[in-house]
Tab-separated table of C-alpha atoms and ligand atoms in Angstrom:
chain	number	residue	atom	x	y	z
A	510	MET	CA	-73.753	-18.851	-140.409
A	511	THR	CA	-75.956	-17.361	-143.083
A	512	GLN	CA	-79.723	-17.736	-142.685
A	513	GLN	CA	-80.946	-20.326	-145.203
A	514	ASN	CA	-84.598	-19.533	-144.838
A	515	THR	CA	-86.043	-16.327	-146.278
A	516	VAL	CA	-89.246	-16.504	-144.184
A	517	PRO	CA	-89.065	-14.121	-141.171
A	518	ARG	CA	-88.253	-15.990	-138.012
A	519	LEU	CA	-90.815	-16.314	-135.203
A	520	PHE	CA	-89.247	-18.958	-132.974
A	521	GLY	CA	-86.141	-18.069	-130.997
A	522	THR	CA	-83.981	-20.541	-129.066
A	523	ASN	CA	-86.883	-21.312	-126.755
A	524	GLY	CA	-90.103	-20.681	-128.630
A	525	VAL	CA	-91.857	-17.472	-129.660
A	526	ARG	CA	-91.676	-14.746	-127.018
A	527	GLY	CA	-93.141	-11.270	-126.798
A	528	VAL	CA	-94.717	-8.594	-124.614
A	529	VAL	CA	-98.372	-9.415	-124.052
A	530	ASN	CA	-101.029	-7.393	-125.902
A	531	THR	CA	-98.532	-5.877	-128.280
A	532	GLU	CA	-98.766	-7.204	-131.815
A	533	GLU	CA	-95.912	-9.619	-131.151
A	534	MET	CA	-97.984	-11.539	-128.584
A	535	ASP	CA	-101.721	-10.790	-128.617
A	536	CYS	CA	-104.845	-12.953	-129.143
A	537	GLU	CA	-104.846	-12.463	-132.868
A	538	PHE	CA	-101.219	-13.523	-133.141
A	539	ALA	CA	-101.807	-16.548	-130.887
A	540	MET	CA	-104.837	-17.644	-132.922
A	541	ARG	CA	-103.014	-17.389	-136.242
A	542	LEU	CA	-100.001	-19.178	-134.790
A	543	GLY	CA	-102.435	-21.859	-133.530
A	544	MET	CA	-103.779	-22.237	-137.088
A	545	ALA	CA	-100.239	-22.672	-138.420
A	546	ILE	CA	-99.413	-25.184	-135.666
A	547	GLY	CA	-102.600	-27.199	-136.323
A	548	THR	CA	-102.017	-27.174	-140.088
A	549	PHE	CA	-98.554	-28.592	-139.438
A	550	MET	CA	-99.339	-31.074	-136.631
A	551	LYS	CA	-102.456	-32.634	-138.193
A	552	GLY	CA	-103.608	-34.529	-135.086
A	553	ALA	CA	-104.462	-34.341	-131.382
A	554	VAL	CA	-102.428	-31.758	-129.440
A	555	PHE	CA	-101.790	-31.302	-125.705
A	556	VAL	CA	-101.872	-27.691	-124.532
A	557	GLY	CA	-100.599	-26.334	-121.211
A	558	THR	CA	-99.562	-23.037	-119.645
A	559	ASP	CA	-97.261	-21.711	-116.945
A	560	ALA	CA	-98.703	-19.320	-114.356
A	561	ARG	CA	-98.844	-15.976	-116.191
A	562	THR	CA	-101.815	-13.566	-116.088
A	563	SER	CA	-102.146	-13.687	-119.896
A	564	ASN	CA	-102.252	-17.484	-120.088
A	565	GLU	CA	-105.975	-18.159	-120.363
A	566	MET	CA	-106.341	-15.447	-122.996
A	567	LEU	CA	-103.486	-16.678	-125.174
A	568	LYS	CA	-104.269	-20.363	-124.620
A	569	SER	CA	-107.906	-19.900	-125.654
A	570	ALA	CA	-106.879	-18.037	-128.803
A	571	CYS	CA	-104.223	-20.581	-129.693
A	572	MET	CA	-106.585	-23.517	-129.068
A	573	ALA	CA	-109.251	-21.878	-131.259
A	574	GLY	CA	-106.720	-21.652	-134.089
A	575	ILE	CA	-105.689	-25.285	-133.654
A	576	MET	CA	-109.309	-26.519	-133.597
A	577	ALA	CA	-110.077	-24.533	-136.756
A	578	THR	CA	-107.650	-26.798	-138.595
A	579	GLY	CA	-109.499	-29.919	-137.470
A	580	CYS	CA	-107.110	-30.910	-134.667
A	581	ASP	CA	-108.467	-31.928	-131.260
A	582	VAL	CA	-106.948	-30.203	-128.242
A	583	LEU	CA	-106.497	-31.621	-124.746
A	584	ASP	CA	-106.047	-28.925	-122.122
A	585	CYS	CA	-103.591	-29.920	-119.358
A	586	GLY	CA	-104.027	-26.680	-117.361
A	587	VAL	CA	-101.167	-25.004	-115.459
A	588	VAL	CA	-98.220	-27.397	-115.741
A	589	PRO	CA	-94.424	-27.279	-116.107
A	590	THR	CA	-93.134	-27.509	-119.685
A	591	PRO	CA	-91.586	-30.975	-119.059
A	592	THR	CA	-95.003	-32.213	-117.880
A	593	ILE	CA	-96.478	-31.402	-121.309
A	594	GLN	CA	-93.466	-33.019	-122.968
A	595	PHE	CA	-93.891	-36.205	-120.930
A	596	ALA	CA	-97.634	-36.290	-121.725
A	597	VAL	CA	-97.007	-35.898	-125.473
A	598	LYS	CA	-94.387	-38.652	-125.489
A	599	SER	CA	-96.446	-41.046	-123.354
A	600	ASN	CA	-99.782	-40.644	-125.134
A	601	ASP	CA	-98.911	-40.912	-128.813
A	602	MET	CA	-99.922	-37.345	-129.688
A	603	ALA	CA	-99.265	-35.267	-132.810
A	604	GLY	CA	-97.498	-32.697	-130.634
A	605	GLY	CA	-97.780	-30.263	-127.773
A	606	VAL	CA	-98.070	-26.534	-127.235
A	607	MET	CA	-96.928	-24.753	-124.100
A	608	ILE	CA	-97.926	-21.168	-123.402
A	609	THR	CA	-94.932	-19.889	-121.439
A	610	ALA	CA	-92.247	-17.241	-121.291
A	611	SER	CA	-90.118	-19.406	-118.978
A	612	HIS	CA	-87.959	-17.043	-116.880
A	613	ASN	CA	-88.877	-13.735	-118.621
A	614	PRO	CA	-90.466	-10.818	-116.682
A	615	PRO	CA	-94.245	-10.982	-116.006
A	616	GLU	CA	-95.278	-8.808	-118.967
A	617	PHE	CA	-93.918	-11.411	-121.404
A	618	ASN	CA	-95.507	-14.572	-122.651
A	619	GLY	CA	-94.729	-17.029	-125.402
A	620	VAL	CA	-95.555	-20.196	-127.288
A	621	LYS	CA	-93.332	-23.233	-127.387
A	622	CYS	CA	-93.983	-26.337	-129.509
A	623	VAL	CA	-93.249	-29.962	-128.709
A	624	ASP	CA	-92.542	-32.696	-131.269
A	625	PRO	CA	-94.383	-36.074	-131.067
A	626	ASP	CA	-91.401	-37.673	-129.286
A	627	GLY	CA	-91.719	-35.111	-126.469
A	628	THR	CA	-88.588	-33.104	-127.361
A	629	GLU	CA	-88.542	-29.370	-127.952
A	630	MET	CA	-89.548	-28.879	-131.554
A	631	ALA	CA	-86.746	-29.314	-134.101
A	632	ARG	CA	-85.772	-26.126	-135.933
A	633	GLU	CA	-86.837	-27.487	-139.338
A	634	ASN	CA	-90.369	-28.110	-138.014
A	635	GLU	CA	-90.518	-24.594	-136.578
A	636	GLN	CA	-89.518	-23.309	-140.011
A	637	ARG	CA	-92.462	-25.208	-141.583
A	638	ILE	CA	-94.807	-23.537	-139.083
A	639	GLU	CA	-93.251	-20.119	-139.821
A	640	GLU	CA	-93.775	-20.695	-143.527
A	641	ILE	CA	-97.452	-21.642	-143.053
A	642	PHE	CA	-97.919	-18.627	-140.764
A	643	HIS	CA	-96.398	-16.084	-143.142
A	644	THR	CA	-97.964	-17.466	-146.345
A	645	GLU	CA	-101.310	-17.978	-144.538
A	646	GLY	CA	-101.358	-21.516	-145.885
A	647	PHE	CA	-103.792	-22.511	-143.140
A	648	TYR	CA	-105.880	-25.656	-143.458
A	649	ARG	CA	-109.482	-24.709	-142.686
A	650	ALA	CA	-111.628	-27.711	-141.705
A	651	ASP	CA	-115.258	-27.760	-142.864
A	652	TRP	CA	-118.023	-27.613	-140.272
A	653	ARG	CA	-118.057	-31.366	-139.762
A	654	GLY	CA	-114.319	-31.538	-139.176
A	655	ILE	CA	-113.742	-28.787	-136.553
A	656	GLY	CA	-111.582	-30.063	-133.662
A	657	SER	CA	-112.918	-30.734	-130.164
A	658	LYS	CA	-111.587	-29.609	-126.793
A	659	ASP	CA	-111.371	-31.673	-123.621
A	660	ASP	CA	-109.620	-31.266	-120.290
A	661	PHE	CA	-106.843	-33.749	-119.530
A	662	ASP	CA	-106.180	-34.157	-115.810
A	663	ARG	CA	-103.693	-37.050	-115.924
A	664	ALA	CA	-100.683	-34.998	-117.063
A	665	ILE	CA	-99.409	-34.127	-113.568
A	666	PRO	CA	-100.052	-37.475	-111.803
A	667	ASP	CA	-98.570	-39.445	-114.729
A	668	TYR	CA	-95.484	-37.206	-114.759
A	669	ILE	CA	-94.942	-37.540	-110.992
A	670	ASP	CA	-95.357	-41.350	-111.275
A	671	GLY	CA	-92.776	-41.325	-114.074
A	672	ILE	CA	-90.210	-39.497	-111.928
A	673	VAL	CA	-90.864	-41.576	-108.798
A	674	ALA	CA	-90.469	-44.815	-110.791
A	675	ARG	CA	-86.973	-43.687	-111.836
A	676	THR	CA	-85.797	-42.486	-108.431
A	677	ASP	CA	-84.421	-44.490	-105.499
A	678	VAL	CA	-87.264	-43.634	-103.151
A	679	GLU	CA	-86.204	-46.229	-100.527
A	680	GLY	CA	-82.710	-44.732	-100.342
A	681	ILE	CA	-84.119	-41.224	-100.080
A	682	ARG	CA	-86.524	-42.170	-97.298
A	683	LYS	CA	-83.719	-43.725	-95.242
A	684	ALA	CA	-81.642	-40.532	-95.456
A	685	ASN	CA	-84.378	-38.534	-93.708
A	686	LEU	CA	-83.546	-35.302	-95.569
A	687	ARG	CA	-84.928	-31.801	-95.062
A	688	VAL	CA	-85.514	-29.730	-98.182
A	689	ALA	CA	-86.604	-26.128	-98.860
A	690	LEU	CA	-88.433	-25.645	-102.175
A	691	ASP	CA	-88.974	-22.276	-103.889
A	692	CYS	CA	-91.286	-22.563	-106.907
A	693	GLY	CA	-91.074	-18.813	-107.641
A	694	ASN	CA	-94.888	-18.720	-108.092
A	695	GLY	CA	-94.403	-20.626	-111.333
A	696	ALA	CA	-95.928	-23.799	-112.733
A	697	GLY	CA	-93.623	-26.002	-110.636
A	698	GLY	CA	-95.895	-25.274	-107.672
A	699	ASN	CA	-98.421	-27.731	-109.115
A	700	VAL	CA	-95.884	-30.564	-109.253
A	701	SER	CA	-92.830	-30.315	-107.009
A	702	PRO	CA	-94.496	-30.188	-103.553
A	703	ARG	CA	-96.451	-33.341	-104.486
A	704	LEU	CA	-93.258	-34.951	-105.754
A	705	LEU	CA	-91.382	-34.212	-102.501
A	706	GLU	CA	-94.298	-35.741	-100.595
A	707	ARG	CA	-93.963	-38.931	-102.657
A	708	LEU	CA	-90.183	-39.025	-102.175
A	709	GLY	CA	-90.586	-39.001	-98.415
A	710	VAL	CA	-88.459	-35.959	-97.609
A	711	ARG	CA	-89.437	-33.377	-95.010
A	712	TYR	CA	-89.956	-30.114	-96.845
A	713	VAL	CA	-91.009	-26.496	-96.577
A	714	THR	CA	-92.230	-24.479	-99.576
A	715	LEU	CA	-91.806	-20.831	-100.566
A	716	ASN	CA	-93.842	-19.162	-103.335
A	717	ALA	CA	-95.523	-22.462	-104.182
A	718	ASP	CA	-98.810	-20.983	-105.419
A	719	PRO	CA	-98.745	-20.337	-109.182
A	720	ASN	CA	-99.307	-16.581	-109.512
A	721	GLY	CA	-98.592	-14.533	-112.637
A	722	ALA	CA	-97.958	-11.384	-110.612
A	723	PHE	CA	-94.848	-13.180	-109.260
A	724	PRO	CA	-95.246	-11.701	-105.751
A	725	GLY	CA	-92.243	-13.645	-104.395
A	726	HIS	CA	-89.599	-12.715	-106.962
A	727	ASN	CA	-89.096	-12.758	-110.709
A	728	SER	CA	-88.965	-16.155	-112.338
A	729	GLU	CA	-85.350	-16.380	-113.442
A	730	PRO	CA	-83.369	-18.524	-110.965
A	731	THR	CA	-80.561	-15.972	-110.473
A	732	PRO	CA	-78.610	-15.429	-107.218
A	733	GLU	CA	-80.648	-12.227	-106.765
A	734	ASN	CA	-83.960	-14.132	-107.001
A	735	ALA	CA	-82.653	-16.888	-104.719
A	736	LYS	CA	-82.001	-14.540	-101.767
A	737	ASP	CA	-85.033	-15.618	-99.726
A	738	LEU	CA	-84.314	-19.294	-100.309
A	739	VAL	CA	-80.667	-18.823	-99.326
A	740	GLU	CA	-81.660	-17.068	-96.080
A	741	PHE	CA	-84.204	-19.768	-95.411
A	742	VAL	CA	-81.726	-22.619	-95.884
A	743	LYS	CA	-79.135	-20.844	-93.721
A	744	ALA	CA	-81.601	-20.330	-90.905
A	745	GLY	CA	-83.406	-23.623	-90.972
A	746	GLY	CA	-80.894	-26.473	-91.085
A	747	PHE	CA	-81.861	-27.884	-94.492
A	748	ASP	CA	-79.921	-30.397	-96.555
A	749	LEU	CA	-80.869	-28.727	-99.851
A	750	GLY	CA	-82.611	-25.708	-101.367
A	751	ILE	CA	-84.425	-26.103	-104.699
A	752	LEU	CA	-85.387	-23.210	-106.996
A	753	HIS	CA	-87.343	-23.561	-110.256
A	754	ASP	CA	-87.747	-21.090	-113.096
A	755	GLY	CA	-91.254	-20.050	-114.265
A	756	ASP	CA	-92.056	-23.171	-116.290
A	757	ALA	CA	-89.933	-25.491	-114.121
A	758	ASP	CA	-87.795	-26.958	-116.863
A	759	ARG	CA	-84.771	-25.619	-114.979
A	760	THR	CA	-83.670	-26.029	-111.373
A	761	ILE	CA	-80.966	-24.296	-109.403
A	762	PHE	CA	-79.762	-25.592	-106.037
A	763	VAL	CA	-78.600	-24.146	-102.738
A	764	ASP	CA	-76.266	-26.317	-100.649
A	765	GLU	CA	-76.708	-27.170	-96.948
A	766	ASN	CA	-74.640	-24.117	-95.931
A	767	GLY	CA	-76.931	-21.782	-97.857
A	768	SER	CA	-74.525	-21.251	-100.764
A	769	TYR	CA	-76.143	-20.627	-104.143
A	770	MET	CA	-74.743	-23.221	-106.530
A	771	HIS	CA	-74.153	-22.072	-110.099
A	772	GLY	CA	-75.639	-24.284	-112.780
A	773	ASP	CA	-72.282	-25.555	-114.063
A	774	ARG	CA	-71.666	-27.141	-110.664
A	775	SER	CA	-75.007	-28.975	-110.455
A	776	LEU	CA	-74.565	-30.049	-114.094
A	777	ALA	CA	-71.135	-31.494	-113.205
A	778	ILE	CA	-72.389	-33.174	-110.022
A	779	ALA	CA	-75.350	-34.821	-111.776
A	780	ALA	CA	-73.143	-35.869	-114.720
A	781	GLN	CA	-70.641	-37.461	-112.359
A	782	TYR	CA	-73.386	-39.319	-110.489
A	783	GLU	CA	-75.015	-40.638	-113.659
A	784	CYS	CA	-71.640	-41.868	-114.991
A	785	ALA	CA	-70.565	-43.369	-111.657
A	786	SER	CA	-73.813	-45.320	-111.297
A	787	ARG	CA	-73.363	-46.847	-114.770
A	788	ASN	CA	-69.554	-47.267	-114.799
A	789	GLY	CA	-69.214	-44.654	-117.539
A	790	GLY	CA	-71.292	-43.456	-120.447
A	791	LEU	CA	-71.595	-40.434	-122.713
A	792	VAL	CA	-72.513	-36.942	-121.437
A	793	VAL	CA	-73.574	-34.151	-123.830
A	794	THR	CA	-73.355	-30.408	-123.201
A	795	PRO	CA	-72.858	-27.243	-125.328
A	796	VAL	CA	-69.340	-25.951	-126.093
A	797	SER	CA	-70.016	-23.053	-123.716
A	798	SER	CA	-70.117	-25.286	-120.626
A	799	SER	CA	-67.430	-25.162	-117.959
A	800	LYS	CA	-64.578	-27.661	-118.077
A	801	CYS	CA	-65.641	-28.738	-114.589
A	802	VAL	CA	-68.306	-30.879	-116.291
A	803	GLU	CA	-65.723	-32.751	-118.344
A	804	ASP	CA	-63.473	-33.121	-115.276
A	805	ALA	CA	-66.351	-34.616	-113.256
A	806	VAL	CA	-67.333	-36.979	-116.062
A	807	LYS	CA	-63.743	-38.205	-116.455
A	808	ILE	CA	-63.393	-38.782	-112.703
A	809	ALA	CA	-66.410	-41.106	-113.018
A	810	GLY	CA	-65.073	-42.908	-116.108
A	811	GLY	CA	-67.415	-41.293	-118.637
A	812	SER	CA	-66.827	-39.496	-121.927
A	813	MET	CA	-67.920	-36.107	-123.302
A	814	MET	CA	-69.564	-34.768	-126.416
A	815	TYR	CA	-69.954	-31.031	-127.152
A	816	THR	CA	-72.711	-29.451	-129.267
A	817	LYS	CA	-73.874	-26.076	-130.451
A	818	VAL	CA	-75.571	-23.913	-127.815
A	819	GLY	CA	-79.302	-24.667	-127.249
A	820	SER	CA	-81.128	-27.385	-125.344
A	821	PRO	CA	-82.959	-28.905	-128.388
A	822	VAL	CA	-79.553	-29.525	-130.016
A	823	VAL	CA	-78.252	-31.163	-126.844
A	824	ALA	CA	-81.362	-33.362	-126.546
A	825	ARG	CA	-81.169	-34.566	-130.150
A	826	ALA	CA	-77.434	-35.316	-129.928
A	827	MET	CA	-78.157	-37.319	-126.775
A	828	MET	CA	-80.752	-39.361	-128.661
A	829	ALA	CA	-78.522	-39.921	-131.680
A	830	HIS	CA	-75.534	-41.045	-129.590
A	831	SER	CA	-77.324	-42.908	-126.752
A	832	ALA	CA	-76.001	-40.512	-124.101
A	833	ILE	CA	-76.747	-41.274	-120.469
A	834	PHE	CA	-77.027	-37.630	-119.402
A	835	GLY	CA	-76.810	-34.101	-120.724
A	836	GLY	CA	-77.720	-30.514	-120.046
A	837	GLU	CA	-76.919	-26.844	-119.901
A	838	GLU	CA	-75.283	-24.851	-117.152
A	839	ASN	CA	-78.380	-22.671	-116.679
A	840	GLY	CA	-79.942	-25.423	-114.545
A	841	GLY	CA	-81.439	-27.338	-117.484
A	842	LEU	CA	-80.650	-31.010	-116.789
A	843	ILE	CA	-81.712	-33.828	-119.135
A	844	PHE	CA	-82.211	-37.371	-117.824
A	845	PRO	CA	-82.953	-39.610	-120.822
A	846	GLU	CA	-84.268	-42.428	-118.654
A	847	LEU	CA	-87.354	-40.206	-118.211
A	848	GLN	CA	-87.297	-38.030	-121.326
A	849	TYR	CA	-85.068	-36.070	-123.698
A	850	CYS	CA	-85.730	-32.579	-122.401
A	851	ARG	CA	-84.724	-30.223	-119.612
A	852	ASP	CA	-86.660	-31.320	-116.578
A	853	GLY	CA	-86.815	-29.281	-113.372
A	854	ALA	CA	-88.717	-31.750	-111.175
A	855	MET	CA	-86.621	-34.732	-112.314
A	856	ALA	CA	-83.483	-32.675	-111.590
A	857	ALA	CA	-84.779	-31.983	-108.070
A	858	ALA	CA	-85.550	-35.678	-107.461
A	859	LYS	CA	-82.118	-36.747	-108.744
A	860	MET	CA	-80.236	-34.162	-106.660
A	861	ILE	CA	-82.100	-35.373	-103.564
A	862	GLU	CA	-81.102	-38.941	-104.491
A	863	ILE	CA	-77.469	-37.851	-104.965
A	864	ILE	CA	-77.371	-36.321	-101.471
A	865	ALA	CA	-79.122	-39.348	-99.963
A	866	MET	CA	-76.466	-41.633	-101.474
A	867	ASN	CA	-73.332	-39.478	-101.192
A	868	GLY	CA	-73.780	-37.029	-98.310
A	869	ALA	CA	-73.537	-33.242	-98.039
A	870	LEU	CA	-73.815	-31.316	-101.305
A	871	SER	CA	-70.979	-28.885	-100.452
A	872	GLU	CA	-68.624	-31.851	-99.972
A	873	ILE	CA	-69.618	-33.463	-103.270
A	874	ASP	CA	-69.039	-30.082	-104.924
A	875	ALA	CA	-65.590	-29.740	-103.325
A	876	GLY	CA	-64.484	-32.948	-105.077
A	877	ILE	CA	-64.825	-31.377	-108.540
A	878	PRO	CA	-62.252	-28.858	-109.896
A	879	ALA	CA	-63.440	-25.240	-110.061
A	880	TYR	CA	-62.740	-22.547	-112.667
A	881	SER	CA	-63.436	-18.854	-113.082
A	882	GLN	CA	-65.470	-17.560	-116.003
A	883	TYR	CA	-65.689	-14.170	-117.643
A	884	LYS	CA	-68.300	-12.965	-120.113
A	885	THR	CA	-68.181	-9.947	-122.364
A	886	LYS	CA	-69.408	-8.880	-125.792
A	887	THR	CA	-68.271	-6.597	-128.573
A	888	PRO	CA	-70.162	-4.988	-131.457
A	889	CYS	CA	-69.872	-6.388	-134.990
A	890	PRO	CA	-72.105	-5.594	-137.969
A	891	ASP	CA	-74.039	-8.718	-139.088
A	892	LYS	CA	-72.465	-8.594	-142.536
A	893	MET	CA	-68.953	-8.702	-141.027
A	894	LYS	CA	-69.536	-11.732	-138.779
A	895	ASP	CA	-68.423	-14.350	-141.317
A	896	SER	CA	-65.228	-12.517	-142.232
A	897	VAL	CA	-64.296	-11.881	-138.585
A	898	HIS	CA	-64.812	-15.606	-137.893
A	899	ALA	CA	-62.610	-16.522	-140.889
A	900	LYS	CA	-59.879	-14.048	-139.898
A	901	LEU	CA	-59.707	-15.322	-136.309
A	902	LEU	CA	-59.662	-18.944	-137.508
A	903	GLU	CA	-56.845	-18.162	-139.914
A	904	ASP	CA	-54.813	-16.466	-137.165
A	905	GLU	CA	-55.317	-19.312	-134.689
A	906	GLY	CA	-54.750	-22.231	-137.040
A	907	SER	CA	-57.080	-25.209	-136.675
A	908	ASP	CA	-55.117	-27.280	-134.131
A	909	ASN	CA	-56.486	-25.837	-130.948
A	910	VAL	CA	-59.831	-24.631	-132.245
A	911	ASP	CA	-63.277	-26.227	-132.063
A	912	THR	CA	-65.727	-24.741	-134.607
A	913	THR	CA	-68.860	-26.518	-133.369
A	914	ASP	CA	-70.444	-23.156	-132.533
A	915	GLY	CA	-68.402	-20.029	-133.217
A	916	LEU	CA	-64.737	-20.479	-132.312
A	917	LYS	CA	-63.705	-22.227	-129.131
A	918	ILE	CA	-59.983	-21.713	-128.704
A	919	PHE	CA	-58.083	-23.893	-126.250
A	920	LEU	CA	-55.148	-22.217	-124.494
A	921	ASP	CA	-52.556	-23.753	-122.172
A	922	ASP	CA	-54.370	-22.497	-119.101
A	923	GLY	CA	-58.002	-22.123	-120.190
A	924	TRP	CA	-60.263	-21.559	-123.170
A	925	VAL	CA	-62.255	-18.816	-124.867
A	926	LEU	CA	-65.436	-19.047	-126.943
A	927	VAL	CA	-65.945	-16.292	-129.535
A	928	ARG	CA	-69.471	-16.624	-130.885
A	929	PRO	CA	-71.578	-14.383	-133.116
A	930	SER	CA	-75.031	-13.643	-131.668
A	931	GLY	CA	-77.893	-14.972	-133.813
A	932	THR	CA	-80.119	-12.010	-132.946
A	933	GLU	CA	-77.876	-8.995	-132.283
A	934	PRO	CA	-74.941	-7.343	-134.136
A	935	ILE	CA	-72.426	-8.521	-131.551
A	936	PHE	CA	-69.899	-11.251	-130.791
A	937	ARG	CA	-70.250	-12.887	-127.396
A	938	ILE	CA	-66.950	-13.703	-125.745
A	939	PHE	CA	-66.834	-16.210	-122.945
A	940	SER	CA	-63.651	-17.412	-121.261
A	941	GLU	CA	-62.627	-19.777	-118.519
A	942	ALA	CA	-59.383	-20.096	-116.556
A	943	LYS	CA	-58.078	-21.045	-113.116
A	944	THR	CA	-58.312	-17.489	-111.742
A	945	PRO	CA	-60.768	-14.596	-112.278
A	946	ASP	CA	-57.940	-12.302	-113.432
A	947	ARG	CA	-56.705	-14.705	-116.071
A	948	ALA	CA	-60.240	-15.393	-117.359
A	949	ARG	CA	-60.799	-11.667	-117.740
A	950	GLU	CA	-57.444	-11.163	-119.420
A	951	ILE	CA	-58.170	-13.891	-121.991
A	952	ALA	CA	-61.639	-12.549	-122.829
A	953	GLU	CA	-60.440	-8.959	-123.114
A	954	SER	CA	-57.615	-9.925	-125.460
A	955	TYR	CA	-60.033	-11.701	-127.824
A	956	LYS	CA	-62.465	-8.799	-127.600
A	957	LYS	CA	-59.623	-6.638	-128.904
A	958	ARG	CA	-58.879	-9.136	-131.669
A	959	VAL	CA	-62.486	-9.076	-132.879
A	960	ALA	CA	-62.354	-5.267	-132.994
A	961	GLU	CA	-59.086	-5.420	-134.946
A	962	ALA	CA	-60.561	-7.919	-137.416
A	963	ILE	CA	-63.434	-5.495	-138.153
A	964	ALA	CA	-61.161	-2.459	-138.610
B	127	MG	MG1	-87.759	-22.404	-118.497
């Protein structure tokens, strides 16, 4: 639990994020980060952005830094994060850089790095970049070796071809489905309408123009931000509603009745489908995911593996153990047949395929057990986190405890995850049970136990 690296951390769970034109995310910062990235990557780099107003500014600065180290940059324009990842993987590049703040409010932006295999950058590589950044160990090319910059316009068509090639387009066409797509004015607007066209569904779009002012709604796919889509689906007789976050690595769905479907349900439904179509297989998800995922996988004859929280960890475990599917319950679904990363457009294509093959989404959902969750948190000084963890572990005994990430304690009628935050002086407590009351009761009792362990 203790931080091994003494260099101050820049990258969080999903890249570097900050408020634009403050010192945490201005041109100077982006240029210096670009120099550190180029020094580390040592080769040609794909660069892309989501739809934010600060994108061109930060991208230009970051590309200048990368070129200063002698690396060539290929600018993919406004694209979803998984589009950059697919381009890096398919074109034998040294890496990728995505200027995005995903689902954060419009005043934020960020930088996310991609490893040569197209996955989100491994933590140890981010640490190398942090080290170069803080020690200013930048490689400065001489005048003959400065990198070049070209536009790359194949990223989107290649990515769409990749998805279509791995989707049952014939089956989808026969089902004659009607779909409502809300791109939330994010980068998905440059991909998903074209994908739906290729899949042969009838579709209507909302907020499909990439626009950093986010005139439709903010870019996190919450129930609040899905209101217009829900109303639309209810009114219009659609088979499915699709909602992307700002960089379209995540997708949330609305069923044919206009019910917002939480991400644990779509994760379970996709996991079940992937297992059923292969007569089993391994599915990977973080310890925080609902038991409904495991239930769905077992119904379909598959097996489960749990990891620490964070999509890069899930993706790498999937690679190491030849998993057939994985993901997070925030709408981040990973289909390894295309690539080892969260992929919003692929998730949309697969959910359309699932409905085409198996019928109404609400009925598929009804076939999977449901649970209630409860989330809370409680303060704990950073220096006490290890001892609180040890005390709780001692009290519980090791039989019913999983220590993959924090403490996941299995009870007769549910489970609770007690996890120290990596960034704040708190423990996060997350429980699941058959009823809302019981889930709350479990979480509150462990909240009390953390407080007692500190006292
Ligand atoms: Mg995202």
